[in-house]
Amino acid sequence: MGRSGLRLAGALWMIAGVVCAGLLVFVLIGERLSDLGAVLRNPGPSLLFLGGTIVALGIGVRLLTRPGPGIVRVSSAVGIAWLMIFGAVVIGPHDEPGPIYSSSLITGFGVAAGLIGFLSRPRRESP
């Protein structure tokens, strides 16, 4: 895969970040505009998706602009953590199916980005 794989991984991280941001803005905050105190009483989900947005966009930008071995390692490690964190959101208790679908989408993009980045990492030449 090589360089094109790293670009694909970067694009997938960007998509995961945009989906996280959309879920945060339109669902977690947008649906509670009449009672923003509810967001402050339970800040966990909002902070999770805000953090996911920042991390995913940061990795995506870096993979697209200056890919290197360091960011590929970070991308792979975050992909594993992403699966554990957002996968737990997917299988957690839900009153309605909406969070399952959106969290599954976020999980899938992040895990795919980490895996593609790992498979596309630059390999050292053997002597």
PDB file of C-alpha atoms in Angstrom, residues 13-14 16-25 28-29 43-60 74 78 81-82 85-86 106:
ATOM      1  CA  TRP A  13      -9.271   9.409  10.449  1.00  0.00           C
ATOM      2  CA  MET A  14     -10.624  12.706   9.118  1.00  0.00           C
ATOM      3  CA  ALA A  16     -14.063   9.579  11.934  1.00  0.00           C
ATOM      4  CA  GLY A  17     -13.313  13.023  13.369  1.00  0.00           C
ATOM      5  CA  VAL A  18     -16.037  14.724  11.345  1.00  0.00           C
ATOM      6  CA  VAL A  19     -18.585  12.078  12.361  1.00  0.00           C
ATOM      7  CA  CYS A  20     -17.567  12.523  16.019  1.00  0.00           C
ATOM      8  CA  ALA A  21     -17.960  16.286  15.691  1.00  0.00           C
ATOM      9  CA  GLY A  22     -21.340  15.902  13.998  1.00  0.00           C
ATOM     10  CA  LEU A  23     -22.587  13.588  16.714  1.00  0.00           C
ATOM     11  CA  LEU A  24     -21.377  16.004  19.364  1.00  0.00           C
ATOM     12  CA  VAL A  25     -22.837  19.148  17.792  1.00  0.00           C
ATOM     13  CA  LEU A  28     -25.442  15.522  22.116  1.00  0.00           C
ATOM     14  CA  ILE A  29     -25.717  19.311  22.188  1.00  0.00           C
ATOM     15  CA  PRO A  43     -20.457  15.620  30.449  1.00  0.00           C
ATOM     16  CA  GLY A  44     -18.942  12.178  29.793  1.00  0.00           C
ATOM     17  CA  PRO A  45     -20.372  11.503  26.317  1.00  0.00           C
ATOM     18  CA  SER A  46     -19.721  15.063  25.153  1.00  0.00           C
ATOM     19  CA  LEU A  47     -16.118  14.932  26.348  1.00  0.00           C
ATOM     20  CA  LEU A  48     -15.639  11.511  24.757  1.00  0.00           C
ATOM     21  CA  PHE A  49     -16.793  12.708  21.344  1.00  0.00           C
ATOM     22  CA  LEU A  50     -14.946  16.026  21.654  1.00  0.00           C
ATOM     23  CA  GLY A  51     -11.754  14.122  22.458  1.00  0.00           C
ATOM     24  CA  GLY A  52     -12.431  11.713  19.597  1.00  0.00           C
ATOM     25  CA  THR A  53     -12.858  14.651  17.233  1.00  0.00           C
ATOM     26  CA  ILE A  54      -9.584  16.254  18.271  1.00  0.00           C
ATOM     27  CA  VAL A  55      -7.565  13.032  18.193  1.00  0.00           C
ATOM     28  CA  ALA A  56      -8.989  11.762  14.895  1.00  0.00           C
ATOM     29  CA  LEU A  57      -8.606  15.078  13.075  1.00  0.00           C
ATOM     30  CA  GLY A  58      -5.101  15.531  14.460  1.00  0.00           C
ATOM     31  CA  ILE A  59      -3.951  12.109  13.298  1.00  0.00           C
ATOM     32  CA  GLY A  60      -5.715  12.516   9.956  1.00  0.00           C
ATOM     33  CA  VAL A  74       0.398   6.579  16.986  1.00  0.00           C
ATOM     34  CA  VAL A  78      -5.014   4.883  18.784  1.00  0.00           C
ATOM     35  CA  ALA A  81      -7.749   2.210  21.902  1.00  0.00           C
ATOM     36  CA  TRP A  82     -10.474   3.517  19.566  1.00  0.00           C
ATOM     37  CA  ILE A  85     -13.446   2.930  23.825  1.00  0.00           C
ATOM     38  CA  PHE A  86     -15.979   3.415  21.058  1.00  0.00           C
ATOM     39  CA  ILE A 106     -17.246   6.052  14.275  1.00  0.00           C
TER      40      ILE A 106
END
